[in-house]
Structures are given as C-alpha cells and as structure tokens.
C-alpha cells in the first residue's frame, strides 16, 4: 500500500523563507517590533510562560476595570492617558534607580559570581541603546535639516507630508507607546541583571508611586472610596504576582548572592545518604 501523497499545490516552504516572512511582519507591525526588541527572554518552562501571560492579562484586566469603573465620571481616553503617564513614570523611576540597584547587587553577590552580573548589565545597556536608537533615528533627518527648505515641488511636499504623518501615526507612535509599556512592565529590564531583582523592583515602584498618589489625594474627579479601592486593588494584584514570581525564581535555584545563574541544589552528605 503506497504512502499517502501530499495534495497537489501544497508546498512546504523552507525554514529560511518562513523566518524571512516573520521578520518582515515583525518590522511592519510596531507592537511586534517592540516585543521582539524589548521583551526579556522567557524560558520554555510552562510555569514561566504562565507567569508571563498572567503579567500581561493582569495589566489588560486592570486597565479595563479602571476604565469601566470610572466611566461615569471620566472619559475613557483620559483614563488611558493617565495609565500611560503612570507607566512612563514607572519606567523613569526604574531607570533612575537602576545604577543603585546594580551597585547593590554587585556588593551583595559573591566575588566569584559577579561576571554574570556584568554581562547582564551589558545586555541591559544594549536594550536601552536599541530603544534610544529606534526612537531617535526616525526624527534624526528633521534635526539635521535644522529648518532648511528642501527643493521639492508642491506635489512632492504633499506626498512627503502624507508619508510622514502616516509613519508617525501608524508606526512611530505605537512603537513608542509599546516601548514605554515594556520599560514599565519589566522595571527597565532589571531581570537582565538578576531574575530576583525584577519582582522586588516592581513591588518597590508600585508602592512608591501609589503611596505618592495617596499622599497627594488627587482623585481625578472620582469618588474617594472608588479611587482608593482601584489603587489598593492595583497594588495588591501587582504584589501578588511579584510574590509568585519571586517564589518561583527561588524554587528554581536563584539566589541574590550567587549571581543570575541557578544555584546547584545542596547534595546530601554521603554518610547521611547511606543511612
């Protein structure tokens, strides 16, 4: 009995063709480009992928809850804008605290395990350089022109204007927003330095920002009980996820004093093992 033949017209494309197509799609879609550049590497373990999905859906669900709960008092776009400004503030605070965090980790880690910290710091600087380049390079030609007029006819100027507006609205602005999202979600990519540093940094930042908002007591036209409940629920969800992530990393062997590599599990003493 002959083996089943593939259907006529069905062609399996080579791997390099598939990879090239995916690369083109990633460049075209700004959210995929930002995820490719700025999302930290996730292991293939099911629990790691589950934690990554929980972090994403927690932020999405939190935004939907805030928009729905405050719809009677505020416009949805105002809530989204405030959420973006809070994410930008989180990323900014994380960037300011990053040198101190690195120095603390460098002092806490034993001398024989500090090489990996330096490598993680270089990877983090690479992500920052990619983000800065991706954000500044598109506007570099306008800075170089410095107000000089380019000899283009009216039709050419109109075409250039349309292309620039389409690029800014359809690609540049979404990419910039996604960059801020990843910087805030990863606490400025502190996991590149040490996996245990990310949940600790995220917990500290959310407590710092929320505490400042409670002290100022600016409810943004919301009733005080509702505003307070939304802030407390946001803090509790972030802290819960951070604790789960921290315990998971500890269970996988990560320790602050032994660098960003899993420490070997302690072996039983030979005499104890033979008993």
PDB file of C-alpha atoms in Angstrom, residues 104 140 155 187 192 213 224 237 239 241:
ATOM      1  CA  UNK A 104      23.769  46.911  45.492  1.00  0.00           C
ATOM      2  CA  UNK A 140      17.183  62.464  13.033  1.00  0.00           C
ATOM      3  CA  UNK A 155       3.142  67.597  -5.134  1.00  0.00           C
ATOM      4  CA  UNK A 187      11.084  47.719  35.616  1.00  0.00           C
ATOM      5  CA  UNK A 192      18.710  41.125  32.716  1.00  0.00           C
ATOM      6  CA  UNK A 213      -0.721  59.413  44.898  1.00  0.00           C
ATOM      7  CA  UNK A 224     -12.735  58.871  47.101  1.00  0.00           C
ATOM      8  CA  UNK A 237      -2.554  42.404  42.217  1.00  0.00           C
ATOM      9  CA  UNK A 239       2.349  42.480  44.763  1.00  0.00           C
ATOM     10  CA  UNK A 241       2.132  38.465  41.047  1.00  0.00           C
TER      11      UNK A 241
END
